[in-house]
Amino acid sequence: MKIGITCYPTYGGSGVVATELGIALAERGHEVHFVSYAQPFRLGGFHERVFFHEVEMEDYPLFEHPPYSLALAVALHDTARKHGLDLVHMHYAIPHAASAYLARQMLAAERPLKIVTTLHGTDITLVGLHPSFHAITRFSILESDGLSAVSSYLRDETVRDFSVPASRIEVIPNFIDTRIWHPDVRPCHRSKLAPGGEKIVMHVSNFRALKRVEDVIEIFARIDRALPARLIMVGDGPDRPRAVQRAADLGLEEKVLFLGKHQSVEELLACCDLFVLASQTESFGLAALEAMACGAPVLASAVGGLPELVVDGVTGFLRPAGDIEAMAEAGIAILSDEERRRAMSRAGLVLAREQFSAEAVVPRYEALYERVVNAG
Ligand code: GMT
C-alpha cells in the first residue's frame, strides 16, 4: 500500500509511535510518505520506501497565526495525488483529521482518499474538549474512514465526550521496536549514573503539568530515606524548573540528575531499577512501555490507560495519582526486595514482547487499512 502519515514531529509519544509505525510498515513492503512541518525526530537515517514531505508555509504580515491546517491539507492533497496514496493516517486528531478531510474533498473529483485517524490522548481528553475545538474535532473524527484509540480508556472517553459510536473505534495499543528497547543496551551507564552502586530510579517525560514531576521528586525523597538511590530525570518542559527547585528544597541536588532531552533514552532505561510515572492522566504512557521493554518495573498512577499496560503487583505497582506516600511505599517495596524486583522486570519484559511489540501490533494497523481501503 501507499500510505501517508501525519504527526507532530517534535518530542511526544504520538509522533514517536507514528514514526515507528511508518518505519515498520516500510520494512513490511509498504511505501510510506510522512507529511509534516518538520522531519519526525525519530526518523533519522535512511529507510527504504520512506519519504518525507515538508509542509510549506508562506509567511505574510496579515497572519498573526499562520494557517498550518490549510497548508497541511494542501500538502496531503499534493502528496496523495503525486504518489497515488491509498490512505492517509493522521496521528492526534487536532488539526490533522480536519486537514485530511479537506484534502479528501479537494481530491474527490479525481480519486478517493481514505482517512485513518488515531486518537492519542489530549486531543480527546483536554484540547478537543475546549469549546473552540470540540465541534471540529467531533466532525473530523466522524468523517474519518477508520478510527483507532491507543487504549480502551481513550475509546470510552471518545464515546462519552464526542458521541462517537464505540463500534467505530478500534483499540490498537502503542508498541515498541524490541530491537531498540531491550534490557542489555550498550554502552551501560550504570557506574556513571550511580557511582556508589545506588539503585537507579528514573523518570522520562516532557515535564508538562500533567506529568506531576514534583511528585516524582517527593516520591524519590522518601525512597532515598529508606535506601541508597539516585533519581535520573530525563526530558524537558515547562515544569522542569519547579522540579529542580523542589529537589534543591529537599536537599537532593547531589542525588537527582536532570539530563534534559536525550537522543538515546534506551541506553538510560537499560540501567533503570525503577521507572516512575506519576501522571495526573495518561491515555497510554508510552514511556512506561519503553521502560518495561528495557527491563524496568514501573511505578505508575492508576489513571487513564495505565492499568491496561502496568499489571499491578506483577510488572510494577499502580497507586492513586497524587498519593505520594503510597507511591513511595510501593517504590521502596520493589527496590528493597531484589528477587521481587527481578520477577517484575521479567514479567514486564514478557508482556512488552508478547503484547506490545511491533510484530504484535503493526499487523493490526495493516488489517485496519485493508478494511478501510476495501470498504469502497
Ligand atoms: O496527548 C498528549 O498530550 C500528547 C501525546 C503525545 O504526543 O505525546 O501523548 C499522548 O499520546 C501518547 C502516545 O499515544 C501516550 O503514550 C500518552 O499517554 C498520551 N498523553 C496523555 O494522555 C496525557
CSV table of C-alpha atoms and ligand atoms in Angstrom, one decimal:
chain,number,residue,atom,x,y,z
A,1,MET,CA,0.0,0.0,0.0
A,2,LYS,CA,1.0,3.6,-0.3
A,3,ILE,CA,0.4,5.3,3.0
A,4,GLY,CA,0.7,9.0,4.0
A,5,ILE,CA,1.4,9.6,7.7
A,6,THR,CA,1.0,13.0,9.6
A,7,CYS,CA,2.1,13.5,13.1
A,8,TYR,CA,3.6,16.1,15.4
A,9,PRO,CA,7.3,15.7,14.6
A,10,THR,CA,8.8,17.0,17.8
A,11,TYR,CA,9.2,15.2,21.1
A,12,GLY,CA,6.0,13.4,22.1
A,13,GLY,CA,4.6,9.9,22.2
A,14,SER,CA,2.2,10.3,19.3
A,15,GLY,CA,5.0,11.4,17.0
A,16,VAL,CA,7.2,8.6,18.2
A,17,VAL,CA,4.5,5.9,17.6
A,18,ALA,CA,3.7,7.4,14.2
A,19,THR,CA,7.3,7.3,13.1
A,20,GLU,CA,8.0,3.8,14.4
A,21,LEU,CA,4.8,2.7,12.6
A,22,GLY,CA,5.9,4.3,9.3
A,23,ILE,CA,9.3,2.6,9.6
A,24,ALA,CA,7.8,-0.8,10.4
A,25,LEU,CA,5.3,-0.5,7.6
A,26,ALA,CA,8.1,0.3,5.1
A,27,GLU,CA,10.0,-2.7,6.3
A,28,ARG,CA,6.9,-4.8,5.6
A,29,GLY,CA,6.9,-3.6,2.0
A,30,HIS,CA,4.6,-0.6,2.1
A,31,GLU,CA,5.6,2.8,0.7
A,32,VAL,CA,5.3,5.5,3.4
A,33,HIS,CA,5.1,9.3,3.0
A,34,PHE,CA,5.5,11.4,6.1
A,35,VAL,CA,3.8,14.8,5.7
A,36,SER,CA,4.5,17.4,8.5
A,37,TYR,CA,6.1,20.7,9.2
A,38,ALA,CA,9.5,19.1,10.2
A,39,GLN,CA,11.1,15.7,9.9
A,40,PRO,CA,9.9,13.5,12.8
A,41,PHE,CA,12.8,13.4,15.3
A,42,ARG,CA,13.0,9.6,15.4
A,43,LEU,CA,13.2,9.4,11.6
A,44,GLY,CA,17.0,9.5,11.5
A,45,GLY,CA,19.0,7.8,8.8
A,46,PHE,CA,17.9,6.3,5.5
A,47,HIS,CA,14.9,3.9,5.4
A,48,GLU,CA,14.0,2.2,2.1
A,49,ARG,CA,10.5,3.2,0.9
A,50,VAL,CA,10.2,6.0,3.4
A,51,PHE,CA,9.8,9.6,2.2
A,52,PHE,CA,9.4,12.9,4.0
A,53,HIS,CA,7.4,15.9,2.6
A,54,GLU,CA,7.7,19.2,4.5
A,55,VAL,CA,4.6,21.3,4.7
A,56,GLU,CA,5.5,24.6,3.0
A,57,MET,CA,4.2,27.8,4.7
A,58,GLU,CA,4.2,31.2,3.3
A,59,ASP,CA,4.6,33.9,5.9
A,60,TYR,CA,2.5,37.0,5.5
A,61,PRO,CA,2.2,40.1,7.8
A,62,LEU,CA,-1.6,39.7,8.0
A,63,PHE,CA,-1.2,36.2,9.5
A,64,GLU,CA,-0.7,36.6,13.2
A,65,HIS,CA,-1.4,32.8,13.3
A,66,PRO,CA,-0.3,31.2,10.0
A,67,PRO,CA,-3.0,28.7,8.9
A,68,TYR,CA,-1.0,25.5,9.2
A,69,SER,CA,-4.1,23.3,8.9
A,70,LEU,CA,-4.7,24.7,5.4
A,71,ALA,CA,-1.1,24.3,4.3
A,72,LEU,CA,-1.2,20.7,5.7
A,73,ALA,CA,-4.4,20.0,3.7
A,74,VAL,CA,-2.6,21.2,0.5
A,75,ALA,CA,0.5,19.1,1.3
A,76,LEU,CA,-1.6,16.0,1.9
A,77,HIS,CA,-3.6,16.6,-1.3
A,78,ASP,CA,-0.5,17.1,-3.4
A,79,THR,CA,1.3,14.1,-1.9
A,80,ALA,CA,-1.7,11.9,-2.3
A,81,ARG,CA,-2.1,13.0,-5.9
A,82,LYS,CA,1.5,12.8,-6.9
A,83,HIS,CA,2.3,9.5,-5.2
A,84,GLY,CA,-1.1,7.8,-5.6
A,85,LEU,CA,-1.6,7.3,-1.8
A,86,ASP,CA,-4.3,4.7,-0.8
A,87,LEU,CA,-4.8,6.4,2.5
A,88,VAL,CA,-3.5,9.0,4.9
A,89,HIS,CA,-3.1,8.1,8.6
A,90,MET,CA,-3.5,11.0,11.0
A,91,HIS,CA,-1.9,10.8,14.4
A,92,TYR,CA,-3.5,13.1,17.0
A,93,ALA,CA,-6.9,14.4,15.7
A,94,ILE,CA,-6.3,18.2,16.0
A,95,PRO,CA,-5.8,19.6,13.5
A,96,HIS,CA,-4.7,16.7,11.4
A,97,ALA,CA,-8.0,14.9,10.9
A,98,ALA,CA,-9.6,18.2,9.7
A,99,SER,CA,-6.8,18.8,7.2
A,100,ALA,CA,-7.1,15.3,5.9
A,101,TYR,CA,-10.8,15.8,5.4
A,102,LEU,CA,-10.1,18.9,3.3
A,103,ALA,CA,-7.5,17.1,1.3
A,104,ARG,CA,-10.0,14.3,0.6
A,105,GLN,CA,-12.7,16.8,-0.5
A,106,MET,CA,-10.2,18.6,-2.8
A,107,LEU,CA,-9.2,15.3,-4.4
A,108,ALA,CA,-12.7,13.8,-4.6
A,109,ALA,CA,-13.4,14.6,-8.3
A,110,GLU,CA,-10.3,12.7,-9.3
A,111,ARG,CA,-9.9,9.8,-6.9
A,112,PRO,CA,-10.8,8.6,-3.5
A,113,LEU,CA,-8.5,9.1,-0.5
A,114,LYS,CA,-9.2,7.2,2.7
A,115,ILE,CA,-8.5,8.6,6.1
A,116,VAL,CA,-7.5,6.8,9.3
A,117,THR,CA,-7.2,8.8,12.5
A,118,THR,CA,-5.5,7.6,15.6
A,119,LEU,CA,-6.6,9.3,18.8
A,120,HIS,CA,-3.7,9.6,21.2
A,121,GLY,CA,-4.7,11.5,24.4
A,122,THR,CA,-5.2,15.2,25.0
A,123,ASP,CA,-6.8,15.5,21.5
A,124,ILE,CA,-9.7,13.9,23.3
A,125,THR,CA,-9.3,14.4,27.0
A,126,LEU,CA,-8.2,18.1,27.0
A,127,VAL,CA,-7.7,20.2,23.9
A,128,GLY,CA,-10.6,18.6,21.9
A,129,LEU,CA,-13.0,19.3,24.8
A,130,HIS,CA,-12.4,23.0,24.6
A,131,PRO,CA,-15.5,24.8,23.0
A,132,SER,CA,-13.2,26.3,20.3
A,133,PHE,CA,-12.2,22.8,19.1
A,134,HIS,CA,-15.0,20.4,20.2
A,135,ALA,CA,-17.3,20.6,17.1
A,136,ILE,CA,-14.5,20.4,14.5
A,137,THR,CA,-12.8,17.5,16.4
A,138,ARG,CA,-16.1,15.5,16.5
A,139,PHE,CA,-16.8,16.3,12.9
A,140,SER,CA,-13.4,15.3,11.6
A,141,ILE,CA,-13.3,12.1,13.8
A,142,LEU,CA,-16.7,11.0,12.4
A,143,GLU,CA,-15.6,11.8,8.9
A,144,SER,CA,-12.6,9.5,9.2
A,145,ASP,CA,-13.0,6.2,7.4
A,146,GLY,CA,-11.1,4.3,10.1
A,147,LEU,CA,-10.5,5.2,13.8
A,148,SER,CA,-8.3,3.8,16.4
A,149,ALA,CA,-7.5,4.7,20.0
A,150,VAL,CA,-4.4,3.8,21.9
A,151,SER,CA,-6.4,2.3,24.9
A,152,SER,CA,-9.9,1.2,25.9
A,153,TYR,CA,-9.9,4.1,28.3
A,154,LEU,CA,-9.4,6.6,25.4
A,155,ARG,CA,-12.0,4.9,23.3
A,156,ASP,CA,-14.5,5.2,26.1
A,157,GLU,CA,-13.7,8.8,26.7
A,158,THR,CA,-14.3,9.5,23.0
A,159,VAL,CA,-17.6,7.7,23.0
A,160,ARG,CA,-18.7,9.6,26.1
A,161,ASP,CA,-17.5,13.1,25.2
A,162,PHE,CA,-17.8,13.1,21.4
A,163,SER,CA,-20.8,10.8,20.9
A,164,VAL,CA,-18.8,8.6,18.5
A,165,PRO,CA,-20.2,5.0,18.4
A,166,ALA,CA,-17.9,2.6,20.2
A,167,SER,CA,-18.1,0.2,17.3
A,168,ARG,CA,-16.4,2.7,15.1
A,169,ILE,CA,-13.2,2.9,17.2
A,170,GLU,CA,-10.7,0.1,17.3
A,171,VAL,CA,-8.4,-0.1,20.2
A,172,ILE,CA,-4.8,-0.6,18.9
A,173,PRO,CA,-2.2,-0.1,21.7
A,174,ASN,CA,1.1,1.6,21.2
A,175,PHE,CA,4.1,-0.6,20.6
A,176,ILE,CA,7.9,-0.6,20.7
A,177,ASP,CA,10.7,-1.9,18.5
A,178,THR,CA,12.3,-4.6,20.6
A,179,ARG,CA,15.5,-4.3,18.6
A,180,ILE,CA,15.9,-0.9,20.2
A,181,TRP,CA,14.2,-1.2,23.5
A,182,HIS,CA,15.7,-4.2,25.4
A,183,PRO,CA,17.5,-4.7,28.7
A,184,ASP,CA,21.1,-5.2,27.7
A,185,VAL,CA,21.6,-2.0,25.6
A,186,ARG,CA,25.2,-1.0,25.4
A,187,PRO,CA,27.1,1.1,26.5
A,188,CYS,CA,26.0,0.7,30.1
A,189,HIS,CA,26.0,3.9,32.0
A,190,ARG,CA,25.2,2.4,35.5
A,191,SER,CA,28.6,3.2,37.0
A,192,LYS,CA,28.4,6.9,35.9
A,193,LEU,CA,24.8,7.4,37.0
A,194,ALA,CA,25.2,5.7,40.3
A,195,PRO,CA,28.9,5.5,41.2
A,196,GLY,CA,28.2,4.2,44.7
A,197,GLY,CA,26.1,1.3,43.4
A,198,GLU,CA,22.9,3.0,44.4
A,199,LYS,CA,19.5,1.9,43.0
A,200,ILE,CA,18.6,3.9,39.9
A,201,VAL,CA,15.1,5.5,39.8
A,202,MET,CA,14.2,7.1,36.5
A,203,HIS,CA,11.5,9.4,35.0
A,204,VAL,CA,11.2,10.3,31.4
A,205,SER,CA,8.6,12.9,30.1
A,206,ASN,CA,8.0,16.3,28.6
A,207,PHE,CA,7.7,17.8,32.1
A,208,ARG,CA,4.2,19.2,31.5
A,209,ALA,CA,2.0,19.9,34.5
A,210,LEU,CA,0.0,16.7,34.0
A,211,LYS,CA,3.2,14.6,34.5
A,212,ARG,CA,3.4,15.8,38.1
A,213,VAL,CA,7.2,15.9,38.1
A,214,GLU,CA,7.3,17.4,41.6
A,215,ASP,CA,5.5,14.3,42.9
A,216,VAL,CA,8.3,12.3,41.3
A,217,ILE,CA,10.8,14.3,43.4
A,218,GLU,CA,8.8,13.8,46.5
A,219,ILE,CA,8.4,10.1,46.0
A,220,PHE,CA,12.2,9.8,45.4
A,221,ALA,CA,12.9,11.8,48.6
A,222,ARG,CA,11.0,9.1,50.6
A,223,ILE,CA,12.8,6.3,48.7
A,224,ASP,CA,16.1,8.0,49.4
A,225,ARG,CA,15.4,8.0,53.2
A,226,ALA,CA,14.9,4.2,53.0
A,227,LEU,CA,17.8,3.0,50.8
A,228,PRO,CA,20.7,4.4,48.8
A,229,ALA,CA,19.3,5.6,45.5
A,230,ARG,CA,19.7,8.1,42.6
A,231,LEU,CA,17.0,9.8,40.6
A,232,ILE,CA,17.6,10.4,36.9
A,233,MET,CA,15.1,12.9,35.3
A,234,VAL,CA,15.1,12.7,31.5
A,235,GLY,CA,13.4,15.2,29.3
A,236,ASP,CA,12.5,18.8,29.4
A,237,GLY,CA,9.4,21.0,29.6
A,238,PRO,CA,7.6,23.8,31.5
A,239,ASP,CA,7.8,22.2,34.9
A,240,ARG,CA,11.5,21.3,34.9
A,241,PRO,CA,12.4,24.5,36.9
A,242,ARG,CA,9.8,23.6,39.6
A,243,ALA,CA,11.2,20.0,39.8
A,244,VAL,CA,14.8,21.4,40.1
A,245,GLN,CA,13.7,23.7,42.8
A,246,ARG,CA,11.8,21.0,44.7
A,247,ALA,CA,14.9,18.8,44.6
A,248,ALA,CA,17.0,21.7,45.9
A,249,ASP,CA,14.5,22.4,48.7
A,250,LEU,CA,14.7,18.8,49.8
A,251,GLY,CA,18.5,18.8,49.8
A,252,LEU,CA,18.6,16.3,47.0
A,253,GLU,CA,20.8,18.2,44.5
A,254,GLU,CA,23.6,15.6,44.7
A,255,LYS,CA,21.2,12.7,44.2
A,256,VAL,CA,18.9,14.0,41.5
A,257,LEU,CA,20.3,14.4,38.0
A,258,PHE,CA,18.4,16.4,35.4
A,259,LEU,CA,19.7,15.2,32.0
A,260,GLY,CA,17.3,17.2,29.7
A,261,LYS,CA,16.3,15.8,26.3
A,262,HIS,CA,18.2,12.7,25.3
A,263,GLN,CA,18.6,11.0,21.9
A,264,SER,CA,19.2,7.5,23.2
A,265,VAL,CA,16.8,7.0,26.1
A,266,GLU,CA,17.1,3.3,25.7
A,267,GLU,CA,20.7,3.4,26.9
A,268,LEU,CA,19.5,5.1,30.1
A,269,LEU,CA,16.4,2.9,30.7
A,270,ALA,CA,18.5,-0.3,30.3
A,271,CYS,CA,20.2,0.6,33.6
A,272,CYS,CA,17.0,1.7,35.4
A,273,ASP,CA,15.9,-0.2,38.5
A,274,LEU,CA,12.5,1.5,38.9
A,275,PHE,CA,10.6,3.7,36.4
A,276,VAL,CA,8.2,6.3,37.9
A,277,LEU,CA,5.3,7.8,36.0
A,278,ALA,CA,3.2,9.9,38.4
A,279,SER,CA,0.9,11.5,35.8
A,280,GLN,CA,-2.5,13.1,36.5
A,281,THR,CA,-3.8,11.5,33.3
A,282,GLU,CA,-2.2,9.3,30.6
A,283,SER,CA,-4.1,7.7,27.8
A,284,PHE,CA,-1.4,5.1,27.3
A,285,GLY,CA,2.0,6.0,28.8
A,286,LEU,CA,4.5,5.1,26.1
A,287,ALA,CA,7.5,5.9,28.3
A,288,ALA,CA,6.3,3.3,30.8
A,289,LEU,CA,6.2,0.7,27.9
A,290,GLU,CA,9.7,1.7,26.8
A,291,ALA,CA,10.9,1.2,30.4
A,292,MET,CA,9.2,-2.2,30.7
A,293,ALA,CA,10.8,-3.3,27.4
A,294,CYS,CA,14.2,-2.4,28.9
A,295,GLY,CA,13.5,-4.5,32.0
A,296,ALA,CA,12.4,-1.8,34.5
A,297,PRO,CA,9.5,-2.4,36.8
A,298,VAL,CA,7.0,0.5,36.6
A,299,LEU,CA,5.5,2.5,39.5
A,300,ALA,CA,2.6,4.5,38.0
A,301,SER,CA,-0.6,6.4,38.7
A,302,ALA,CA,-3.7,4.2,38.4
A,303,VAL,CA,-5.2,6.6,35.8
A,304,GLY,CA,-6.4,6.5,32.2
A,305,GLY,CA,-4.9,3.7,30.1
A,306,LEU,CA,-2.0,2.9,32.5
A,307,PRO,CA,-3.9,0.0,34.1
A,308,GLU,CA,-4.1,-1.6,30.6
A,309,LEU,CA,-0.3,-1.5,30.5
A,310,VAL,CA,1.0,-2.0,34.0
A,311,VAL,CA,-0.2,-5.1,35.8
A,312,ASP,CA,-0.5,-4.1,39.5
A,313,GLY,CA,1.7,-6.3,41.6
A,314,VAL,CA,3.1,-8.2,38.6
A,315,THR,CA,5.0,-5.8,36.3
A,316,GLY,CA,5.1,-2.9,38.9
A,317,PHE,CA,2.6,-1.1,41.1
A,318,LEU,CA,-0.3,1.3,40.4
A,319,ARG,CA,-1.3,3.8,43.0
A,320,PRO,CA,-3.7,6.8,43.0
A,321,ALA,CA,-2.4,9.9,41.3
A,322,GLY,CA,-1.1,12.3,43.9
A,323,ASP,CA,-0.8,9.7,46.6
A,324,ILE,CA,2.9,10.3,47.3
A,325,GLU,CA,3.1,8.2,50.4
A,326,ALA,CA,1.5,5.2,48.7
A,327,MET,CA,3.7,5.5,45.7
A,328,ALA,CA,6.9,5.9,47.8
A,329,GLU,CA,5.9,2.8,49.9
A,330,ALA,CA,5.4,0.8,46.7
A,331,GLY,CA,8.7,2.0,45.2
A,332,ILE,CA,10.5,1.0,48.4
A,333,ALA,CA,8.8,-2.4,48.4
A,334,ILE,CA,10.2,-3.0,44.9
A,335,LEU,CA,13.7,-1.6,45.4
A,336,SER,CA,14.3,-3.3,48.8
A,337,ASP,CA,13.5,-6.8,47.5
A,338,GLU,CA,15.8,-7.7,44.6
A,339,GLU,CA,14.1,-11.0,43.9
A,340,ARG,CA,10.7,-9.4,43.6
A,341,ARG,CA,12.2,-6.6,41.5
A,342,ARG,CA,13.7,-9.1,39.1
A,343,ALA,CA,10.5,-11.0,38.9
A,344,MET,CA,8.6,-7.8,38.0
A,345,SER,CA,11.3,-6.9,35.5
A,346,ARG,CA,10.9,-10.3,33.8
A,347,ALA,CA,7.1,-10.2,33.8
A,348,GLY,CA,7.2,-6.7,32.2
A,349,LEU,CA,9.6,-7.9,29.5
A,350,VAL,CA,7.4,-10.8,28.6
A,351,LEU,CA,4.3,-8.6,28.4
A,352,ALA,CA,6.1,-5.9,26.4
A,353,ARG,CA,7.3,-8.5,23.9
A,354,GLU,CA,4.1,-10.5,23.6
A,355,GLN,CA,1.5,-7.8,23.6
A,356,PHE,CA,3.2,-4.5,22.7
A,357,SER,CA,5.9,-5.3,20.2
A,358,ALA,CA,5.9,-4.1,16.6
A,359,GLU,CA,5.3,-7.7,15.5
A,360,ALA,CA,2.2,-8.0,17.6
A,361,VAL,CA,0.7,-4.6,16.8
A,362,VAL,CA,1.6,-3.4,13.3
A,363,PRO,CA,-0.4,-6.2,11.6
A,364,ARG,CA,-3.5,-4.7,13.4
A,365,TYR,CA,-2.9,-1.4,11.7
A,366,GLU,CA,-2.4,-3.2,8.3
A,367,ALA,CA,-5.8,-5.0,8.9
A,368,LEU,CA,-7.5,-1.7,9.6
A,369,TYR,CA,-6.0,-0.2,6.5
A,370,GLU,CA,-7.2,-3.2,4.4
A,371,ARG,CA,-10.7,-2.9,5.7
A,372,VAL,CA,-10.8,0.9,5.1
A,373,VAL,CA,-9.4,0.7,1.6
A,374,ASN,CA,-11.6,-2.3,0.6
A,375,ALA,CA,-14.8,-0.7,2.0
A,376,GLY,CA,-15.3,1.0,-1.3
B,1,GMT,O1,-1.9,13.8,24.2
B,1,GMT,C1,-0.9,14.4,24.5
B,1,GMT,O2,-0.8,15.0,25.5
B,1,GMT,C2,0.3,14.2,23.6
B,1,GMT,C3,0.6,12.9,23.3
B,1,GMT,C4,1.9,12.9,22.7
B,1,GMT,O3,2.0,13.2,21.5
B,1,GMT,O4,2.9,12.6,23.4
B,1,GMT,O5,0.6,12.0,24.4
B,1,GMT,C5,-0.4,11.0,24.4
B,1,GMT,O6,-0.1,10.1,23.4
B,1,GMT,C6,0.9,9.2,23.7
B,1,GMT,C7,1.1,8.2,22.6
B,1,GMT,O7,0.0,7.5,22.2
B,1,GMT,C8,0.5,8.4,25.0
B,1,GMT,O8,1.5,7.5,25.4
B,1,GMT,C9,0.3,9.4,26.1
B,1,GMT,O9,-0.2,8.7,27.3
B,1,GMT,C10,-0.7,10.4,25.7
B,1,GMT,N1,-0.7,11.5,26.7
B,1,GMT,C11,-1.8,11.7,27.5
B,1,GMT,O10,-2.8,11.1,27.5
B,1,GMT,C12,-1.6,12.8,28.5
